[in-house]
Short mmCIF file of C-alpha atoms and ligand atoms in Angstrom, two decimals:
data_model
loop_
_atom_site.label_atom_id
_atom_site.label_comp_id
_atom_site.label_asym_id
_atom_site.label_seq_id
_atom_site.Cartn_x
_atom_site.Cartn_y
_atom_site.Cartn_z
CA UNK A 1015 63.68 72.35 38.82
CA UNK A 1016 61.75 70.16 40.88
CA UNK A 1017 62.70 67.41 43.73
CA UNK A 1018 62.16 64.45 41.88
CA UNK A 1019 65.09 65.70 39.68
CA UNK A 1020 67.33 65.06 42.38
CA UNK A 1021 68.09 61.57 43.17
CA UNK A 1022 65.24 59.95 44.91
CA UNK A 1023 67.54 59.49 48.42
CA UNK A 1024 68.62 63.12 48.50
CA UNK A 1025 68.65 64.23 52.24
CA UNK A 1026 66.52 67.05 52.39
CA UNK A 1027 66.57 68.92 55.86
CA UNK A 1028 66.44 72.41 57.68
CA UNK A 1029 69.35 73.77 59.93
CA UNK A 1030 70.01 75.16 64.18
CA UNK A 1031 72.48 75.18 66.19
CA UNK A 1032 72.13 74.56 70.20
CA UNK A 1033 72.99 78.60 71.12
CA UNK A 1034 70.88 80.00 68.35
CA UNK A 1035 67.31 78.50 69.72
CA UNK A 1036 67.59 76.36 72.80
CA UNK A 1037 67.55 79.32 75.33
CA UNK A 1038 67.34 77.98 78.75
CA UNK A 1039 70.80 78.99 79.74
CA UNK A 1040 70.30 78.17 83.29
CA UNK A 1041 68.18 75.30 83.24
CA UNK A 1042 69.11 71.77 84.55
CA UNK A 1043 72.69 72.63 84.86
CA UNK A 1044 73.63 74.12 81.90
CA UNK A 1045 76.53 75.66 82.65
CA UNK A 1046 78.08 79.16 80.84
CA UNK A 1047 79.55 79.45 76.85
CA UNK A 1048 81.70 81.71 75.86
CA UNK A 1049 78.66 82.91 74.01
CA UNK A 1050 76.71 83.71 77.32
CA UNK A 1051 79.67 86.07 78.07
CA UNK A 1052 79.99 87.71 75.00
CA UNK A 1053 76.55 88.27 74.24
CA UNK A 1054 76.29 89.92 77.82
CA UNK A 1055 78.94 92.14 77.01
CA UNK A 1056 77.89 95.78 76.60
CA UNK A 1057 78.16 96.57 72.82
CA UNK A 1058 79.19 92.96 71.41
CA UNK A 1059 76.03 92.43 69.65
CA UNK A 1060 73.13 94.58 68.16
CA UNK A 1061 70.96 95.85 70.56
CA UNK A 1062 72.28 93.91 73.35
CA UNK A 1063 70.99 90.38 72.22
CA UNK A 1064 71.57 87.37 73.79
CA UNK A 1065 70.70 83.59 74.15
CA UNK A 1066 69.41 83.39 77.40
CA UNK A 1067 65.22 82.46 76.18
CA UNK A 1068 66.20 82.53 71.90
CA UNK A 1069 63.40 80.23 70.36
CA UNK A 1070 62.53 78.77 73.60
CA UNK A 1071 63.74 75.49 71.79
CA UNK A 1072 64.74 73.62 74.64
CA UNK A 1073 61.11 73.51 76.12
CA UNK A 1074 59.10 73.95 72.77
CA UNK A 1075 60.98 71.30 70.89
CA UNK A 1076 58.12 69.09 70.07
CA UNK A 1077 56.13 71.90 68.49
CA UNK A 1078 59.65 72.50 66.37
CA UNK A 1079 59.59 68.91 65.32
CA UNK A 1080 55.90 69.26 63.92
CA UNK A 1081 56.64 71.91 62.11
CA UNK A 1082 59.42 69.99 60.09
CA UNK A 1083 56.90 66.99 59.79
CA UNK A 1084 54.89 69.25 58.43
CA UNK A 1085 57.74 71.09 56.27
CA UNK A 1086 57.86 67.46 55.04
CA UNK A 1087 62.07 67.75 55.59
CA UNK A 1088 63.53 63.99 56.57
CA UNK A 1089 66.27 65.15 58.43
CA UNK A 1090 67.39 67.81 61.17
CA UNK A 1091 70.70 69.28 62.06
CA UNK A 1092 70.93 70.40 65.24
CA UNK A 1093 74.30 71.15 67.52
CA UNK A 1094 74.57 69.39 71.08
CA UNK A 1095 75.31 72.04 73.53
CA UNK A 1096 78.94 71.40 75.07
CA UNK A 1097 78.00 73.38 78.29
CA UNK A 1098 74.69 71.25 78.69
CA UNK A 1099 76.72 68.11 78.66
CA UNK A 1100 79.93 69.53 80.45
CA UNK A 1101 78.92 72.49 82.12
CA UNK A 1102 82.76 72.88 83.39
CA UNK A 1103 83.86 71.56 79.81
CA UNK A 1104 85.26 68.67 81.15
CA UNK A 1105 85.24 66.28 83.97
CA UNK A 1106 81.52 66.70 85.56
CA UNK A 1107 78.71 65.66 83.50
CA UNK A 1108 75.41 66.60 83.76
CA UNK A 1109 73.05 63.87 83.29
CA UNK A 1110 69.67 66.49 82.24
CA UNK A 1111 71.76 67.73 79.98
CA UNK A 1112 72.04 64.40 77.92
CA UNK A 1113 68.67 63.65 79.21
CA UNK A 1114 67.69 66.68 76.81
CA UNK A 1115 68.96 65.34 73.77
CA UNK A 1116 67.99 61.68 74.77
CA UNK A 1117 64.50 63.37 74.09
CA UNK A 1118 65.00 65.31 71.26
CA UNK A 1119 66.25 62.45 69.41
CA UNK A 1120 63.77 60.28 70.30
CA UNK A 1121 60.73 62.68 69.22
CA UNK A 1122 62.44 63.31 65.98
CA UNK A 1123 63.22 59.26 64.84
CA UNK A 1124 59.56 59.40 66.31
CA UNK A 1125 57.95 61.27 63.71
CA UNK A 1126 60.83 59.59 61.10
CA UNK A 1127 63.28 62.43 60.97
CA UNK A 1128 66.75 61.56 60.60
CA UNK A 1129 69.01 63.18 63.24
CA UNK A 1130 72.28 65.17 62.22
CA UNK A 1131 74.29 66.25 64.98
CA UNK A 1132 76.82 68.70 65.13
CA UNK A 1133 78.94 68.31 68.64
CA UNK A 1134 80.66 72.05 68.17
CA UNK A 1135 78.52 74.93 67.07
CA UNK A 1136 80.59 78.00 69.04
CA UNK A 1137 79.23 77.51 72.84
CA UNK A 1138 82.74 76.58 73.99
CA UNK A 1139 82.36 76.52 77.99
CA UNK A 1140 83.42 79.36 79.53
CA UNK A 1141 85.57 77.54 81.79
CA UNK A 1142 87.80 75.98 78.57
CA UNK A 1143 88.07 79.69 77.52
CA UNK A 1144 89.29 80.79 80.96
CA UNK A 1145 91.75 78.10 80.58
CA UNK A 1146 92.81 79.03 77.23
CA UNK A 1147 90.48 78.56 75.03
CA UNK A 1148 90.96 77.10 71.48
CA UNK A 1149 94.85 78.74 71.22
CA UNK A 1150 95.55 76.18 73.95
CA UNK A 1151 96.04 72.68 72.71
CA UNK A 1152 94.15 71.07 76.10
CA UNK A 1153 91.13 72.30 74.09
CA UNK A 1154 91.36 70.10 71.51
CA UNK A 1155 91.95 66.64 73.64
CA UNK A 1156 88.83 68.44 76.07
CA UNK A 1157 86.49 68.32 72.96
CA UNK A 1158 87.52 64.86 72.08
CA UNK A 1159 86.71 63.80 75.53
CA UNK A 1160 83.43 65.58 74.62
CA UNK A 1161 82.54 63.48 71.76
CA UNK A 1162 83.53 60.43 73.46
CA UNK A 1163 81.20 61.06 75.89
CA UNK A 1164 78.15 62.32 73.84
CA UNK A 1165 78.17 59.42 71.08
CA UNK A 1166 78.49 56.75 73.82
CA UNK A 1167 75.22 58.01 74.83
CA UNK A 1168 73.28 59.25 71.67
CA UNK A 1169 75.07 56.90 68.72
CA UNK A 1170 72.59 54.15 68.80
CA UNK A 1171 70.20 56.30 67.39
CA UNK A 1172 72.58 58.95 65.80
CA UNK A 1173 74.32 58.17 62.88
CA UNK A 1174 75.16 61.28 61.36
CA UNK A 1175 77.65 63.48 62.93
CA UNK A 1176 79.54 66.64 61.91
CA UNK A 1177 82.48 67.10 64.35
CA UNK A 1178 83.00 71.29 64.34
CA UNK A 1179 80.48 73.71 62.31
CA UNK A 1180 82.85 76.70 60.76
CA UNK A 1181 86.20 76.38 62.45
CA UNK A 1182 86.34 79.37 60.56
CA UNK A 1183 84.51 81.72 61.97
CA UNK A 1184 85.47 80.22 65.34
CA UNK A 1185 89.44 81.23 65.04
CA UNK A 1186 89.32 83.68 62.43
CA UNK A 1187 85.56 85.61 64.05
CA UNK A 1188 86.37 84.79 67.50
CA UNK A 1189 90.09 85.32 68.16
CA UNK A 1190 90.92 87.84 65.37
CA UNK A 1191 88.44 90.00 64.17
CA UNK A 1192 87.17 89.67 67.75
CA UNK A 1193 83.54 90.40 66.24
CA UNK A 1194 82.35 86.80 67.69
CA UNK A 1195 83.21 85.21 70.80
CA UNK A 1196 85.18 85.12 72.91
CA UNK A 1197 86.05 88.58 71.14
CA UNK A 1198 90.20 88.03 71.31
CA UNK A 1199 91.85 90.21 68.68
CA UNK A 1200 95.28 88.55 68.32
CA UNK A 1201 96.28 86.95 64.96
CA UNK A 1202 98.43 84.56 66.46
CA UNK A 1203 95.89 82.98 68.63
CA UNK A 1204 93.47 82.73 66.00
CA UNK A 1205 96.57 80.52 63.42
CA UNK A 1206 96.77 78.67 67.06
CA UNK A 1207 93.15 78.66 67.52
CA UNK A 1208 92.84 76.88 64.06
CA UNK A 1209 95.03 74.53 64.32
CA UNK A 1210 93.70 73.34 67.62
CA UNK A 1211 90.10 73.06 65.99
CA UNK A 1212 91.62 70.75 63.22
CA UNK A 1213 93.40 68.94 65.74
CA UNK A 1214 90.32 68.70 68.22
CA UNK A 1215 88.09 67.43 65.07
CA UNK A 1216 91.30 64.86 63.73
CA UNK A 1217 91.11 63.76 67.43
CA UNK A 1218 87.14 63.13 67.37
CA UNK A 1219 86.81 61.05 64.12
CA UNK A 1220 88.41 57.47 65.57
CA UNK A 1221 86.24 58.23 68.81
CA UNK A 1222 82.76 58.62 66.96
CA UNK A 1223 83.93 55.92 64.50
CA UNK A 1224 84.98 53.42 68.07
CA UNK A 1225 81.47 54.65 69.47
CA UNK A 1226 78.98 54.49 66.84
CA UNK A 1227 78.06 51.64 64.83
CA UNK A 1228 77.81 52.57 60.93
CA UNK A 1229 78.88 56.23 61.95
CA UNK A 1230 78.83 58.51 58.98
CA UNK A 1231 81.29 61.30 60.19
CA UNK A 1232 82.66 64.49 58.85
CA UNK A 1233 82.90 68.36 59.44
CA UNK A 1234 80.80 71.66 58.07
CA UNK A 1235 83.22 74.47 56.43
CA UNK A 1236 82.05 77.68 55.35
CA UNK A 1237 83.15 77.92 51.85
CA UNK A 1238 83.42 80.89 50.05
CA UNK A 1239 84.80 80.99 46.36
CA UNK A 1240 86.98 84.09 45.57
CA UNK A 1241 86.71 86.34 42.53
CA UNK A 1242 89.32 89.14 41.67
CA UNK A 1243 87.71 92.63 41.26
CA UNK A 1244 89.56 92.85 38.10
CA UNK A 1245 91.95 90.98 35.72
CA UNK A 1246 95.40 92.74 37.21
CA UNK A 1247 97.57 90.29 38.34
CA UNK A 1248 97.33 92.09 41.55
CA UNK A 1249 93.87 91.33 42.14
CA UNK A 1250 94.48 87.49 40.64
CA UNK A 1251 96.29 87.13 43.60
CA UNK A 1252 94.63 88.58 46.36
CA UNK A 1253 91.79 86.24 45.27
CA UNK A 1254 94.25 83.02 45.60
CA UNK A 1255 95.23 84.65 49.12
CA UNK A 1256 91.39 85.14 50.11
CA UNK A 1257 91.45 81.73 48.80
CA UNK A 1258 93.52 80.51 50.90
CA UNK A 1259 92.53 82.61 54.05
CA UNK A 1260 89.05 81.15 53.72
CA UNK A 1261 89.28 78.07 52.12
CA UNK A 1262 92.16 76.43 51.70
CA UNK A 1263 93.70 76.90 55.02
CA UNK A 1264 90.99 74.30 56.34
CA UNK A 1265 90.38 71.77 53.54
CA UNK A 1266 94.50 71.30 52.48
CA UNK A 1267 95.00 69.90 56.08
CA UNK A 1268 91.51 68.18 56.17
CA UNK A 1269 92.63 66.53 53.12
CA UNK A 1270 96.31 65.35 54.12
CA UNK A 1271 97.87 68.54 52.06
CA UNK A 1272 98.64 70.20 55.07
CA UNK A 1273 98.81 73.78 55.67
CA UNK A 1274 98.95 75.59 52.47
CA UNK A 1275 102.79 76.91 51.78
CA UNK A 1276 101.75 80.80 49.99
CA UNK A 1277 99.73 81.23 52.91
CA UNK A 1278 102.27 79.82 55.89
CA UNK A 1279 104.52 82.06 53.86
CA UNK A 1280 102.58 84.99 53.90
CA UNK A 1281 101.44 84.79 57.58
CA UNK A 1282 105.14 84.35 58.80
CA UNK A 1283 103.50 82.53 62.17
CA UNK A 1284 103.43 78.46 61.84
CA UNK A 1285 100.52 76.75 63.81
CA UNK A 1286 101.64 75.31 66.61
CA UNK A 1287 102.14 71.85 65.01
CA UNK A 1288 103.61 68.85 66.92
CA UNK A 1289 104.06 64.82 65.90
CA UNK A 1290 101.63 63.11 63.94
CA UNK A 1291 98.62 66.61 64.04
CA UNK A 1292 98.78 66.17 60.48
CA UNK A 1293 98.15 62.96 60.03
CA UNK A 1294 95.78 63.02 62.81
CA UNK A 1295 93.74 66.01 61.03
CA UNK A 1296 93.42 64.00 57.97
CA UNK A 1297 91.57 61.50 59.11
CA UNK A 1298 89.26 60.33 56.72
CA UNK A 1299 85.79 61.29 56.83
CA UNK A 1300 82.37 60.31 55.13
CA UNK A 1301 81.51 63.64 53.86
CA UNK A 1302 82.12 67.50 53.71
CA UNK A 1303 79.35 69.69 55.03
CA UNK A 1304 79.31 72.84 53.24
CA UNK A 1305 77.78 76.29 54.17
CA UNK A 1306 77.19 78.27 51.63
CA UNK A 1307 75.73 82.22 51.79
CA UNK A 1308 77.81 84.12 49.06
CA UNK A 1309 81.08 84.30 46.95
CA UNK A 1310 83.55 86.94 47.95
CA UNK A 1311 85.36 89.56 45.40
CA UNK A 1312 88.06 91.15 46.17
CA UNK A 1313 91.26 93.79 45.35
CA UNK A 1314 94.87 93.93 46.13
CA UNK A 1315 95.68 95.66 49.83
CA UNK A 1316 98.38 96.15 51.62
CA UNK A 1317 96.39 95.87 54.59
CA UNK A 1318 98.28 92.97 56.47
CA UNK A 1319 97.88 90.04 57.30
CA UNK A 1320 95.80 89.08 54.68
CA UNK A 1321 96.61 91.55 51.97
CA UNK A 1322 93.11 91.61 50.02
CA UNK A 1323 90.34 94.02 50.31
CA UNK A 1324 86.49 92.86 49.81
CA UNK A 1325 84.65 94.83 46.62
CA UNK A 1326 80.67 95.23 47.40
CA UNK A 1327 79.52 94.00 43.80
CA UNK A 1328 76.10 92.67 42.46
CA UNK A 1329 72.37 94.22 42.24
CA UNK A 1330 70.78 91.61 44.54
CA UNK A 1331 71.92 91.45 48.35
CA UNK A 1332 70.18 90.28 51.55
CA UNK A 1333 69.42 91.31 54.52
CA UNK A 1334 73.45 90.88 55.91
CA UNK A 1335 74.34 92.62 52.64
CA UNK A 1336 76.12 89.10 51.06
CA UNK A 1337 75.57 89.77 47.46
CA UNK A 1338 73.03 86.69 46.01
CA UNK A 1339 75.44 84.83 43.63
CA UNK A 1340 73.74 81.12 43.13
CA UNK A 1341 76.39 80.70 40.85
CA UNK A 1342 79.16 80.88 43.11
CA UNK A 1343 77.51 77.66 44.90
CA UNK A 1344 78.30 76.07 41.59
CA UNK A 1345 81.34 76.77 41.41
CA UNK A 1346 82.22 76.21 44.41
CA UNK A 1347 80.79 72.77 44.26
CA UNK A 1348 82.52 71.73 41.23
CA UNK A 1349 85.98 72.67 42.28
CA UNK A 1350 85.57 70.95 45.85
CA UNK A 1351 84.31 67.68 43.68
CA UNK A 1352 87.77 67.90 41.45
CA UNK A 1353 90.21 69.32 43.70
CA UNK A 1354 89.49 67.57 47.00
CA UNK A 1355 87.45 64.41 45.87
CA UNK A 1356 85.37 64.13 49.30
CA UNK A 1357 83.41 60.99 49.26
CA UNK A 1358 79.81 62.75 49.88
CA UNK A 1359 78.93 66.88 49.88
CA UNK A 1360 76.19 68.33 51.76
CA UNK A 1361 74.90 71.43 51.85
CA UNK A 1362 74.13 71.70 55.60
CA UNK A 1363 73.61 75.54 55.14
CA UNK A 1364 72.13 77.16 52.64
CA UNK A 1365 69.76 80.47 53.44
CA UNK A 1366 69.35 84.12 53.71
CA UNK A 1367 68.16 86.86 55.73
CA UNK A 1368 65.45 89.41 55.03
CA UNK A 1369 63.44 91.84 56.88
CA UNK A 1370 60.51 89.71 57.42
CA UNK A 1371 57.46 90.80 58.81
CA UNK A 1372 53.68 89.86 59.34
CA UNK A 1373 51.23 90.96 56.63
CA UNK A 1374 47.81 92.19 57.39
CA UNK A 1375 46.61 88.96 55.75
CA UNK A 1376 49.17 87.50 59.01
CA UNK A 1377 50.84 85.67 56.38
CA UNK A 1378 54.89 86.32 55.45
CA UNK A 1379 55.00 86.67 52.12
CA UNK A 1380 59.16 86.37 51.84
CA UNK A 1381 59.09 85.86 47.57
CA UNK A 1382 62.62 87.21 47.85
CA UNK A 1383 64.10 84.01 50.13
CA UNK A 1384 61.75 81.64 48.03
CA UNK A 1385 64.02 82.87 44.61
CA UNK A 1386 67.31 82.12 46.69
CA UNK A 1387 66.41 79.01 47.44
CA UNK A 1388 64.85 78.21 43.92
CA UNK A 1389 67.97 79.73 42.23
CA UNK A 1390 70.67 78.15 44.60
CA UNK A 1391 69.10 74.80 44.27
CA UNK A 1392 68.92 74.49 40.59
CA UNK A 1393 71.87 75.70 40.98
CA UNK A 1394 72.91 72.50 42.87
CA UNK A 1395 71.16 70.19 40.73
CA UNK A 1396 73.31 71.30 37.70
CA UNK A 1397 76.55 70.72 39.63
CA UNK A 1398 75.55 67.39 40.87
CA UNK A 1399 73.78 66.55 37.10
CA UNK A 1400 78.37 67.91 36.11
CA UNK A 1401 79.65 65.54 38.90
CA UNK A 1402 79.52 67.05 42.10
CA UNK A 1403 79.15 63.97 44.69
CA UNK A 1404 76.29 66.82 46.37
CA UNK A 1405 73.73 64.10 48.80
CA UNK A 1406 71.70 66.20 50.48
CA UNK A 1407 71.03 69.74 51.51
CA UNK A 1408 69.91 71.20 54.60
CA UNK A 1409 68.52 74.72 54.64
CA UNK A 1410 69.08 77.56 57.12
CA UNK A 1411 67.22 77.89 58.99
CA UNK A 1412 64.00 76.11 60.16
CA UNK A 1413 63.54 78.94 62.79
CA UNK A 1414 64.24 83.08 63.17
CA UNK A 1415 67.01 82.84 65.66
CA UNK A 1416 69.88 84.55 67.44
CA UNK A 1417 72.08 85.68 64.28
CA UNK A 1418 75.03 85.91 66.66
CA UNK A 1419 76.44 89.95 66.63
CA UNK A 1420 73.78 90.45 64.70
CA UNK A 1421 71.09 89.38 67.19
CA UNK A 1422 67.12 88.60 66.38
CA UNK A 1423 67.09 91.01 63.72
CA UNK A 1424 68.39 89.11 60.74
CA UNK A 1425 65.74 86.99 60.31
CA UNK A 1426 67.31 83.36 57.91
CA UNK A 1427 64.07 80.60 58.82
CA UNK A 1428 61.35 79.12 56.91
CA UNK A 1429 59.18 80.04 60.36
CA UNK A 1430 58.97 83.30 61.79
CA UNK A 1431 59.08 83.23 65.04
CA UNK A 1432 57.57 86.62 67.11
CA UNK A 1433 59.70 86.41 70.51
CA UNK A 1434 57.76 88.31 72.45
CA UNK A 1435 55.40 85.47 72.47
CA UNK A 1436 57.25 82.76 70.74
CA UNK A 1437 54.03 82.06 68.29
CA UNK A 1438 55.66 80.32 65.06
CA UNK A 1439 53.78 81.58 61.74
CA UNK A 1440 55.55 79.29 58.44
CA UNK A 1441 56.56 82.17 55.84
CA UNK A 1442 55.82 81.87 52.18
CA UNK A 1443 59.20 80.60 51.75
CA UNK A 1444 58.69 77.65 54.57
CA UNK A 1445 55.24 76.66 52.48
CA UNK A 1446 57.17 77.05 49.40
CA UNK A 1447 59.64 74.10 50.61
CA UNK A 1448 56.88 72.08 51.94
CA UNK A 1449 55.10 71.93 48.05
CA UNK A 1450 58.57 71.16 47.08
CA UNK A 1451 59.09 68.50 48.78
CA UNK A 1452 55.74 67.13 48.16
CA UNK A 1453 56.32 66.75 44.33
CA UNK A 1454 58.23 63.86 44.48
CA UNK A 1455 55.08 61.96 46.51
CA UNK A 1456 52.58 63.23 43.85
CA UNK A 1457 54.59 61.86 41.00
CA UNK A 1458 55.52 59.26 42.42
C1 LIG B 31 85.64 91.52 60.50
C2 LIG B 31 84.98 91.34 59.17
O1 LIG B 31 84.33 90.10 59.12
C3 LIG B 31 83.67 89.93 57.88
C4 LIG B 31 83.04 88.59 57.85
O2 LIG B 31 82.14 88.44 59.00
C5 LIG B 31 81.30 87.37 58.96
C6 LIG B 31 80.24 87.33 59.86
C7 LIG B 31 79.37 86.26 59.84
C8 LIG B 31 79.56 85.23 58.92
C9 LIG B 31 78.62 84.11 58.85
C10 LIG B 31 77.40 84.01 59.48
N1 LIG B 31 76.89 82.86 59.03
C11 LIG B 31 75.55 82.29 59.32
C12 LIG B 31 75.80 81.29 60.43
N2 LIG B 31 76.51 80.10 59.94
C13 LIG B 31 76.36 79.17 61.06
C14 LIG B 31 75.00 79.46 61.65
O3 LIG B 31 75.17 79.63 63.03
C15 LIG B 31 74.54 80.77 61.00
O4 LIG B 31 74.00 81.64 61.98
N3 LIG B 31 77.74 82.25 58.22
N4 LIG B 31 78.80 83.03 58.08
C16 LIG B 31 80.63 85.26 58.04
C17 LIG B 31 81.51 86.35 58.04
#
């Protein structure tokens, strides 16, 4: 599999978001996430990790931007921070804050790097949260005030834009498992949170769309197809319910189905619906971003609310233990092509973690990340060669970064970064995507 065997406009580009590597926390008015609070909880992630310096992004940014000229990639996804822009979430803004990503932008178009922004990568502002957070339906109109504001500003020169990344892992992470922030653990909040996330992104389309000449819009969804552990008609259905827990809950809405009935029926709490939220939700978009890390099997359970039980399977796992199964990418892509019919998929995450580390030679010789990505994108190509409308794929990540609970130890970039002194060394797996990317120029 080589690039020229994708279609010669495939976007090919490398993944952050704004909490992961900007650092900076207090700088030019940045005001708190609910990530800053979180991550300085005692015991909410490894080793006490937090954001507050990350990748040093915010004030190394140009070096970052050389080092995806030099990965060769042609576009960037980044997430604008909603705390930089709004430090009280809404109301104030803070003009450095734009004045960041006024820069950013113009040193990537600068060096011919198309810019993908996300507007909602998890740093909701603490003050939103103390207000309610994403169970509170103010949320939603707040982050559509939000867009409004950052597209009027960056959408000359921004044309791609992904509304939330993983709504997901927002409601279900954040307000149920409580393992992310803000670290609520109330099932009912997180249905509300959801819905309220839809809403918020259903609210955003017509505003980028009003803002932003030729705006290609659309929202990222971690995806993860289900598998039953065995043939038993008990596992068959804990798979559709994982299904819908993971999957379906988002996309049915997203794509004017509404909320799916086995799983309102099974959660016994409705979203906190009113009017047109439907309609509004399904707004259409331009594309579906995709993340994609592994598939999930599972068992029956009578472990409410969900009522399915993950299975550890497979030979091969990384460095967050996700089993590597390229082929559930396939799948995955295949079904979202038939069963949904978005207009464009990207991949804007595709990666995996391993223990990295500096060789005597000072090289990082990561062979085992260089396989995923060879097997996941050939992987791609044969669902796009079956149909899938796949455009582009970003990986993740360009940079080691701040895995969230996990902190700086779950290393996903194509650049290792050493934080004590924020030197950048490209791995073997970074040089690897370079020489792919360069094919398509030598045969050319
Ligand atoms: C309570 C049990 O919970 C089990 C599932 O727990 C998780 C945790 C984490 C993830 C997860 C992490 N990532 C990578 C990020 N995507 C966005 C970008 O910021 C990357 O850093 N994707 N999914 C999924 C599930």
């Amino acid at each position: 599999m080589k690039r020229s065997d994708f279609p010669a406009n495939f976007i090919w580009g490398t993944a952050t978001s704004a909490y992961q590597i900007e650092g900076a926390v207090s700088e030019d008015g940045r005001g708190p996430s609910i990530w800053d609070t979180f991550s300085h909880t005692p015991g909410k992630t490894k080793g006490g990790d937090h954001g507050d310096v990350a990748c040093d992004h915010y004030h190394r940014y140009p070096e970052d931007i050389a080092l995806m000229k030099e990965l060769g990639v042609n576009a960037y996804r980044f997430s604008v921070a909603w705390p930089r822009i709004l430090p009280e979430g809404r109301g104030r803004v803070n003009p450095r804050g734009l004045d960041f990503y006024n820069r950013l932008v113009d040193a990537l178009l600068e060096q011919g790097i198309t810019p993908w922004a996300t507007l909602y990568h998890w740093d909701l502002p603490q003050s939103l949260e103390d207000q309610g957070g994403w169970p509170s339906r103010e949320t939603a109109y707040a982050f559509a005030e939000y867009a409004d504001l950052v597209t009027r500003h960056l959408g000359d020169r921004v044309k791609h834009w992904i509304t939330l990344n993983e709504p997901w892992c927002s409601a279900y992470l954040g307000y149920h498992a409580g393992i992310h922030a803000p670290g609520q653990q109330n099932f009912k909040h997180s249905i509300w949170a959801s819905h309220h996330l839809l809403l918020a992104h259903g609210l955003a389309v017509p505003v980028i769309r009003r803002n932003v000449t030729g705006a290609r819009v659309g929202i990222t969804l971690n995806l993860s197809p289900g598998y039953p552990a065995s043939p038993d008609p008990a596992d068959v259905a804990a798979a559709r319910r994982f299904d819908g827990f993971q999957n379906r809950w988002y996309l049915d809405p997203l794509y004017g189905l509404g909320y799916p009935a086995d799983m309102l029926a099974l959660y016994g709490e409705a979203p906190s619906v009113q009017g047109d939220d439907l309609i509004t939700i399904a707004a259409p978009t331009d594309f579906l971003g995709i993340n994609y890390y592994s598939r999930a099997v599972v068992r029956n359970s009578d472990l409410e609310p969900y009522r399915f039980q993950y299975v550890r399977v497979g030979e091969e796992h990384t460095d967050m233990d996700w089993e590597v199964y390229p082929e559930g990418l396939y799948d995955l892509l295949i079904r979202l092509g038939r069963e949904y019919r978005p207009k464009a998929i990207y991949i804007t995450e595709n990666g995996a973690a391993y223990p990295d580390a500096v060789a005597d030679d000072g090289g990082i010789h990561d062979l085992e990340r260089v396989r995923y990505f060879q097997r996941h994108l050939a992987l791609c190509l044969e669902a796009l060669q079956h149909g899938a409308p796949l455009k582009g794929y970003f990986a993740w990540s360009l940079l080691d970064n701040f895995e969230w609970a996990e902190g700086y130890a779950k290393r996903f970039g194509l650049v290792y970064v050493d934080f004590p002194s924020q030197r950048r060394r490209i791995k073997a797996s970074g040089y690897w995507f370079r020489d792919f990317l360069r094919e398509a120029v030598a045969s050319s």
